[in-house]
């Protein structure tokens, strides 16, 4: 299992989690928790890690999923844990990212975190 942290974790339809860790197993996100202290084995990435399903991952920039929700969340929504997290969401790193508009910036690249 791998752990990744970033400035923000984006959950389509819900919003952004500030400074969270995503645990990834076999390419899919299996849990998320706050980054409250330095944790061994957590790899830090600048930018945003978006948890996307297959449909969203192929067209994240073109369909504007980042425009749908700009809320900053204080915790992982319970409904998200029950409905989505166990369905095999794929973590993608978006960097650089414009934190003023909470949108990908010109030149933003997307990379799947395995």
CSV table of C-alpha atoms in Angstrom, one decimal:
chain,number,residue,atom,x,y,z
A,1,UNK,CA,0.0,0.0,0.0
A,2,UNK,CA,1.3,3.5,-0.9
A,3,UNK,CA,0.4,6.8,0.7
A,4,UNK,CA,0.4,10.2,-1.0
A,5,UNK,CA,-0.3,13.6,0.4
A,6,UNK,CA,-0.9,17.0,-1.3
A,7,UNK,CA,-2.0,20.5,-0.7
A,8,UNK,CA,-5.5,19.4,-1.6
A,9,UNK,CA,-7.4,16.2,-2.4
A,10,UNK,CA,-10.3,16.8,-4.8
A,11,UNK,CA,-13.4,14.7,-4.5
A,12,UNK,CA,-15.7,15.4,-7.5
A,13,UNK,CA,-19.2,16.4,-6.4
A,14,UNK,CA,-18.0,17.2,-2.8
A,15,UNK,CA,-15.0,19.6,-2.8
A,16,UNK,CA,-11.5,19.8,-1.6
A,17,UNK,CA,-9.8,18.3,1.5
A,18,UNK,CA,-6.9,20.4,2.7
A,19,UNK,CA,-3.6,18.5,3.4
A,20,UNK,CA,-4.9,15.0,3.4
A,21,UNK,CA,-3.3,11.6,2.8
A,22,UNK,CA,-4.7,9.1,0.3
A,23,UNK,CA,-3.9,5.4,0.7
A,24,UNK,CA,-3.6,3.6,-2.7
A,25,UNK,CA,-3.7,-0.1,-3.2
A,26,UNK,CA,-3.3,-1.6,-6.7
A,27,UNK,CA,-3.9,1.8,-8.3
A,28,UNK,CA,-7.1,2.6,-6.5
A,29,UNK,CA,-7.8,4.8,-3.5
A,30,UNK,CA,-8.9,2.8,-0.5
A,31,UNK,CA,-8.9,5.5,2.3
A,32,UNK,CA,-8.1,9.1,3.1
A,33,UNK,CA,-7.2,10.8,6.4
A,34,UNK,CA,-5.8,14.2,7.5
A,35,UNK,CA,-2.1,14.9,7.4
A,36,UNK,CA,-1.7,16.2,10.9
A,37,UNK,CA,2.0,15.3,11.4
A,38,UNK,CA,4.9,13.9,9.4
A,39,UNK,CA,4.1,10.2,8.7
A,40,UNK,CA,6.7,7.7,7.6
A,41,UNK,CA,6.1,6.4,4.1
A,42,UNK,CA,3.9,9.3,2.9
A,43,UNK,CA,5.1,10.8,-0.4
A,44,UNK,CA,4.3,14.5,-0.7
A,45,UNK,CA,3.3,16.1,-4.0
A,46,UNK,CA,2.6,19.8,-4.6
A,47,UNK,CA,-0.7,20.5,-6.4
A,48,UNK,CA,-4.0,18.6,-6.2
A,49,UNK,CA,-4.7,14.9,-6.1
A,50,UNK,CA,-8.1,14.2,-7.7
A,51,UNK,CA,-9.9,11.0,-6.9
A,52,UNK,CA,-11.6,10.1,-10.2
A,53,UNK,CA,-13.6,7.2,-11.6
A,54,UNK,CA,-12.9,6.0,-15.1
A,55,UNK,CA,-15.5,8.3,-16.7
A,56,UNK,CA,-14.1,11.5,-15.0
A,57,UNK,CA,-10.4,10.5,-15.5
A,58,UNK,CA,-10.6,10.5,-19.3
A,59,UNK,CA,-12.0,14.0,-19.5
A,60,UNK,CA,-11.2,15.8,-16.3
A,61,UNK,CA,-10.0,19.0,-17.9
A,62,UNK,CA,-12.4,19.2,-20.8
A,63,UNK,CA,-15.6,18.7,-18.8
A,64,UNK,CA,-14.6,21.1,-16.0
A,65,UNK,CA,-15.1,18.8,-13.1
A,66,UNK,CA,-13.1,21.3,-11.0
A,67,UNK,CA,-15.7,24.0,-11.7
A,68,UNK,CA,-18.5,22.0,-10.1
A,69,UNK,CA,-17.3,22.2,-6.6
A,70,UNK,CA,-15.0,24.6,-4.9
A,71,UNK,CA,-15.9,23.9,-1.2
A,72,UNK,CA,-13.1,23.3,1.3
A,73,UNK,CA,-14.2,20.3,3.4
A,74,UNK,CA,-13.1,19.7,7.0
A,75,UNK,CA,-13.5,15.9,6.7
A,76,UNK,CA,-14.2,13.1,4.3
A,77,UNK,CA,-18.0,13.0,3.7
A,78,UNK,CA,-19.6,9.9,5.1
A,79,UNK,CA,-21.7,9.4,2.0
A,80,UNK,CA,-18.5,9.5,-0.1
A,81,UNK,CA,-17.0,6.7,2.0
A,82,UNK,CA,-20.0,4.6,1.6
A,83,UNK,CA,-20.8,5.2,-2.1
A,84,UNK,CA,-17.6,6.1,-3.9
A,85,UNK,CA,-14.4,5.3,-2.0
A,86,UNK,CA,-14.8,1.5,-2.2
A,87,UNK,CA,-15.7,1.7,-5.9
A,88,UNK,CA,-12.1,1.9,-7.1
A,89,UNK,CA,-11.4,5.6,-7.6
A,90,UNK,CA,-8.1,6.4,-9.3
A,91,UNK,CA,-5.8,9.1,-7.8
A,92,UNK,CA,-4.4,11.6,-10.3
A,93,UNK,CA,-1.9,14.4,-9.5
A,94,UNK,CA,-2.7,17.7,-11.2
A,95,UNK,CA,0.3,20.0,-11.1
A,96,UNK,CA,0.8,23.0,-11.3
A,97,UNK,CA,-2.6,24.0,-10.0
A,98,UNK,CA,-4.0,27.5,-9.5
A,99,UNK,CA,-5.0,27.7,-5.9
A,100,UNK,CA,-6.6,31.1,-6.4
A,101,UNK,CA,-9.3,29.8,-8.7
A,102,UNK,CA,-9.0,26.2,-7.6
A,103,UNK,CA,-8.7,25.2,-11.3
A,104,UNK,CA,-5.9,23.6,-13.3
A,105,UNK,CA,-3.5,26.3,-14.6
A,106,UNK,CA,-2.1,26.7,-18.1
A,107,UNK,CA,0.4,23.9,-18.5
A,108,UNK,CA,-1.1,21.7,-15.8
A,109,UNK,CA,-0.2,18.1,-16.2
A,110,UNK,CA,-2.1,15.0,-15.0
A,111,UNK,CA,-0.3,12.0,-13.7
A,112,UNK,CA,-1.9,8.8,-12.3
A,113,UNK,CA,-0.5,7.8,-8.9
A,114,UNK,CA,0.1,4.1,-8.7
